[in-house]
Amino acid sequence: MAKRVTGPEIEKLIQLLAKVPGLGPRSARRAALHLVKKKDQLLGPLADAMGEAHRKVRICSCCGNVDTIDPCTVCSDERRDHSVLIVVEDVSDLWALERAGAMNAAYHVLGGTLSPLDGVGPDDLNIKGLVQRVANGGVRELIIAVNATVEGQTTAHYITDQLEGMEVKITRLAHGVPVGGELDYLDEGTLAAALRARTSI
Amino acid sequence: MAKRVTGPEIEKLIQLLAKVPGLGPRSARRAALHLVKKKDQLLGPLADAMGEAHRKVRICSCCGNVDTIDPCTVCSDERRDHSVLIVVEDVSDLWALERAGAMNAAYHVLGGTLSPLDGVGPDDLNIKGLVQRVANGGVRELIIAVNATVEGQTTAHYITDQLEGMEVKITRLAHGVPVGGELDYLDEGTLAAALRARTSI
């Protein structure tokens, strides 16, 4: 803004809000105004929730999930089958798979994928922790649920190599047509994979 | 989520973030994860900024702008020409006009437009304050910069009526082709207005 039209505290709030993914400079301004208008219903509670999250949040030392307790809610849930580990790239993938609600397993968050071009090597990911968890025993199956990208597949191969000789079944997510997806819009690779993995009705 | 995968503090943060305009339930989750990952660079400062805004923010008793001081930064700016008042619906319009930087005037925020269907009458808007400001003298021109909607125009007419007999020039924003706009995409009303208000080159 050429001239100041509001206090520096509000300008600062707008600048910080603009760094939140999903908000840009323009929507940050809109968001800030909305928050200020709903001062007591939204701005205050949100400030408190952020402060509390900032004080309490930690990364689970076992699986890498984000939580306020360590071990996290998932790792300390005794109703889960901890002999099945779902290996994911990011915490958001863990949450997404949990929303699907298809498995009652435990997780392991890698924190990314191997990417030599970006300087991400095995030591930058939580792979040693995974090998350790499997070596400690009690893990029956490892479901490698990384993204179907080149980096994801490279990472999956690397993990498989690291676990060679250990008593664990390693699986990966099925490729195929997304539920509700239209064939016309799908790429050839997905269609070919779906045809190869066809099932009888 | 069917099963809890993270602490209640983080769930609460996600729920509150989802109420911020521009974020929905899905992007709130993404935003929360990003904030938590950038705990010290973003989450902490944002929590502080929100807390400070919550404590300090107030509505300017003179013009209705949002600020941390009262009278606000605009009203207390002595380099502005306070004999020209730009009347806007909302604080966001004030900020937008200031970004344009075309005028060095003062403002008056109505807080909405007359809308009998939504139960918004003259007493729900900051119209009395505007009449009072004009009656106090020193205001030479009133630029009514409300939205070009039916409600906006109704409000403009109402304000003009209220100020009848007072020594003040009342103007409104020009209608015309937006700068950078293509004629083909404009509605007939705008094109007709732009033709009627044509200027010589």
mmCIF file of N, CA and C in Angstrom, chain A residues 55-105:
data_model
loop_
_atom_site.group_PDB
_atom_site.id
_atom_site.type_symbol
_atom_site.label_atom_id
_atom_site.label_comp_id
_atom_site.label_asym_id
_atom_site.label_seq_id
_atom_site.Cartn_x
_atom_site.Cartn_y
_atom_site.Cartn_z
ATOM 1 N N ARG A 55 2.904 -24.361 21.280
ATOM 2 C CA ARG A 55 3.561 -24.836 22.510
ATOM 3 C C ARG A 55 3.605 -26.355 22.564
ATOM 4 N N LYS A 56 2.530 -27.011 22.098
ATOM 5 C CA LYS A 56 2.387 -28.438 22.390
ATOM 6 C C LYS A 56 2.786 -29.372 21.262
ATOM 7 N N VAL A 57 2.836 -28.868 20.018
ATOM 8 C CA VAL A 57 2.981 -29.802 18.906
ATOM 9 C C VAL A 57 4.367 -30.449 18.900
ATOM 10 N N ARG A 58 4.394 -31.731 18.574
ATOM 11 C CA ARG A 58 5.690 -32.406 18.409
ATOM 12 C C ARG A 58 5.553 -33.490 17.334
ATOM 13 N N ILE A 59 6.696 -33.937 16.834
ATOM 14 C CA ILE A 59 6.723 -35.001 15.843
ATOM 15 C C ILE A 59 6.879 -36.322 16.585
ATOM 16 N N CYS A 60 6.059 -37.300 16.258
ATOM 17 C CA CYS A 60 6.122 -38.615 16.921
ATOM 18 C C CYS A 60 7.492 -39.242 16.656
ATOM 19 N N SER A 61 8.194 -39.619 17.713
ATOM 20 C CA SER A 61 9.537 -40.177 17.554
ATOM 21 C C SER A 61 9.486 -41.578 16.967
ATOM 22 N N CYS A 62 8.295 -42.186 16.951
ATOM 23 C CA CYS A 62 8.168 -43.543 16.417
ATOM 24 C C CYS A 62 7.829 -43.502 14.927
ATOM 25 N N CYS A 63 6.749 -42.784 14.547
ATOM 26 C CA CYS A 63 6.281 -42.881 13.160
ATOM 27 C C CYS A 63 6.451 -41.583 12.373
ATOM 28 N N GLY A 64 6.661 -40.453 13.046
ATOM 29 C CA GLY A 64 6.837 -39.192 12.328
ATOM 30 C C GLY A 64 5.553 -38.403 12.143
ATOM 31 N N ASN A 65 4.445 -38.866 12.717
ATOM 32 C CA ASN A 65 3.176 -38.142 12.654
ATOM 33 C C ASN A 65 3.276 -36.855 13.488
ATOM 34 N N VAL A 66 2.411 -35.889 13.165
ATOM 35 C CA VAL A 66 2.350 -34.639 13.921
ATOM 36 C C VAL A 66 1.281 -34.769 14.997
ATOM 37 N N ASP A 67 1.629 -34.501 16.231
ATOM 38 C CA ASP A 67 0.664 -34.663 17.318
ATOM 39 C C ASP A 67 1.095 -33.811 18.499
ATOM 40 N N THR A 68 0.288 -33.823 19.542
ATOM 41 C CA THR A 68 0.675 -33.115 20.757
ATOM 42 C C THR A 68 1.179 -34.090 21.815
ATOM 43 N N ILE A 69 1.131 -35.388 21.507
ATOM 44 C CA ILE A 69 1.722 -36.364 22.413
ATOM 45 C C ILE A 69 2.741 -37.191 21.637
ATOM 46 N N ASP A 70 3.668 -37.796 22.359
ATOM 47 C CA ASP A 70 4.709 -38.626 21.740
ATOM 48 C C ASP A 70 4.924 -39.835 22.630
ATOM 49 N N PRO A 71 4.672 -41.078 22.184
ATOM 50 C CA PRO A 71 4.205 -41.478 20.856
ATOM 51 C C PRO A 71 2.815 -40.907 20.541
ATOM 52 N N CYS A 72 2.548 -40.765 19.227
ATOM 53 C CA CYS A 72 1.345 -40.065 18.791
ATOM 54 C C CYS A 72 0.077 -40.895 19.015
ATOM 55 N N THR A 73 -1.077 -40.265 18.703
ATOM 56 C CA THR A 73 -2.370 -40.906 18.886
ATOM 57 C C THR A 73 -2.437 -42.246 18.154
ATOM 58 N N VAL A 74 -1.856 -42.295 16.951
ATOM 59 C CA VAL A 74 -1.914 -43.516 16.155
ATOM 60 C C VAL A 74 -1.028 -44.595 16.779
ATOM 61 N N CYS A 75 0.215 -44.224 17.120
ATOM 62 C CA CYS A 75 1.166 -45.208 17.652
ATOM 63 C C CYS A 75 0.719 -45.741 19.005
ATOM 64 N N SER A 76 0.014 -44.910 19.788
ATOM 65 C CA SER A 76 -0.369 -45.368 21.122
ATOM 66 C C SER A 76 -1.784 -45.944 21.144
ATOM 67 N N ASP A 77 -2.388 -46.122 19.962
ATOM 68 C CA ASP A 77 -3.737 -46.682 19.870
ATOM 69 C C ASP A 77 -3.632 -48.208 19.879
ATOM 70 N N GLU A 78 -4.057 -48.810 20.977
ATOM 71 C CA GLU A 78 -3.863 -50.259 21.114
ATOM 72 C C GLU A 78 -4.854 -51.079 20.306
ATOM 73 N N ARG A 79 -5.907 -50.410 19.788
ATOM 74 C CA ARG A 79 -6.871 -51.159 18.971
ATOM 75 C C ARG A 79 -6.396 -51.316 17.531
ATOM 76 N N ARG A 80 -5.265 -50.688 17.195
ATOM 77 C CA ARG A 80 -4.740 -50.832 15.841
ATOM 78 C C ARG A 80 -3.871 -52.080 15.727
ATOM 79 N N ASP A 81 -3.742 -52.552 14.489
ATOM 80 C CA ASP A 81 -2.874 -53.690 14.204
ATOM 81 C C ASP A 81 -1.473 -53.143 13.900
ATOM 82 N N HIS A 82 -0.597 -53.199 14.896
ATOM 83 C CA HIS A 82 0.730 -52.608 14.727
ATOM 84 C C HIS A 82 1.687 -53.521 13.968
ATOM 85 N N SER A 83 1.171 -54.664 13.492
ATOM 86 C CA SER A 83 2.033 -55.538 12.698
ATOM 87 C C SER A 83 1.966 -55.159 11.217
ATOM 88 N N VAL A 84 1.097 -54.215 10.884
ATOM 89 C CA VAL A 84 1.029 -53.713 9.507
ATOM 90 C C VAL A 84 1.419 -52.232 9.527
ATOM 91 N N LEU A 85 2.468 -51.894 8.786
ATOM 92 C CA LEU A 85 2.919 -50.499 8.709
ATOM 93 C C LEU A 85 2.635 -49.951 7.313
ATOM 94 N N ILE A 86 1.970 -48.799 7.257
ATOM 95 C CA ILE A 86 1.772 -48.130 5.973
ATOM 96 C C ILE A 86 2.816 -47.023 5.875
ATOM 97 N N VAL A 87 3.682 -47.125 4.863
ATOM 98 C CA VAL A 87 4.770 -46.165 4.708
ATOM 99 C C VAL A 87 4.306 -45.037 3.788
ATOM 100 N N VAL A 88 4.315 -43.795 4.290
ATOM 101 C CA VAL A 88 3.848 -42.658 3.491
ATOM 102 C C VAL A 88 4.938 -41.595 3.411
ATOM 103 N N GLU A 89 4.783 -40.709 2.418
ATOM 104 C CA GLU A 89 5.772 -39.645 2.245
ATOM 105 C C GLU A 89 5.614 -38.560 3.290
ATOM 106 N N ASP A 90 4.342 -38.207 3.558
ATOM 107 C CA ASP A 90 4.089 -37.013 4.341
ATOM 108 C C ASP A 90 2.947 -37.254 5.327
ATOM 109 N N VAL A 91 2.902 -36.438 6.372
ATOM 110 C CA VAL A 91 1.826 -36.549 7.359
ATOM 111 C C VAL A 91 0.459 -36.390 6.693
ATOM 112 N N SER A 92 0.400 -35.517 5.670
ATOM 113 C CA SER A 92 -0.894 -35.307 5.000
ATOM 114 C C SER A 92 -1.389 -36.600 4.350
ATOM 115 N N ASP A 93 -0.448 -37.453 3.887
ATOM 116 C CA ASP A 93 -0.842 -38.735 3.295
ATOM 117 C C ASP A 93 -1.396 -39.667 4.367
ATOM 118 N N LEU A 94 -0.779 -39.636 5.545
ATOM 119 C CA LEU A 94 -1.275 -40.440 6.668
ATOM 120 C C LEU A 94 -2.725 -40.043 6.965
ATOM 121 N N TRP A 95 -2.955 -38.733 7.076
ATOM 122 C CA TRP A 95 -4.300 -38.254 7.399
ATOM 123 C C TRP A 95 -5.284 -38.629 6.300
ATOM 124 N N ALA A 96 -4.834 -38.521 5.032
ATOM 125 C CA ALA A 96 -5.719 -38.842 3.904
ATOM 126 C C ALA A 96 -6.104 -40.320 3.939
ATOM 127 N N LEU A 97 -5.127 -41.205 4.180
ATOM 128 C CA LEU A 97 -5.414 -42.633 4.228
ATOM 129 C C LEU A 97 -6.334 -42.957 5.405
ATOM 130 N N GLU A 98 -6.168 -42.237 6.520
ATOM 131 C CA GLU A 98 -7.037 -42.483 7.666
ATOM 132 C C GLU A 98 -8.475 -42.059 7.373
ATOM 133 N N ARG A 99 -8.614 -40.987 6.568
ATOM 134 C CA ARG A 99 -9.968 -40.566 6.205
ATOM 135 C C ARG A 99 -10.649 -41.644 5.375
ATOM 136 N N ALA A 100 -9.860 -42.347 4.548
ATOM 137 C CA ALA A 100 -10.430 -43.444 3.763
ATOM 138 C C ALA A 100 -10.929 -44.533 4.703
ATOM 139 N N GLY A 101 -10.263 -44.680 5.844
ATOM 140 C CA GLY A 101 -10.750 -45.588 6.887
ATOM 141 C C GLY A 101 -10.731 -47.056 6.491
ATOM 142 N N ALA A 102 -9.901 -47.437 5.505
ATOM 143 C CA ALA A 102 -9.927 -48.809 5.008
ATOM 144 C C ALA A 102 -9.061 -49.762 5.827
ATOM 145 N N MET A 103 -8.059 -49.208 6.515
ATOM 146 C CA MET A 103 -7.146 -50.075 7.259
ATOM 147 C C MET A 103 -7.105 -49.641 8.713
ATOM 148 N N ASN A 104 -6.782 -50.555 9.566
ATOM 149 C CA ASN A 104 -6.648 -50.255 10.986
ATOM 150 C C ASN A 104 -5.191 -50.474 11.388
ATOM 151 N N ALA A 105 -4.280 -49.937 10.577
ATOM 152 C CA ALA A 105 -2.857 -50.241 10.730
ATOM 153 C C ALA A 105 -2.122 -49.086 11.400
#
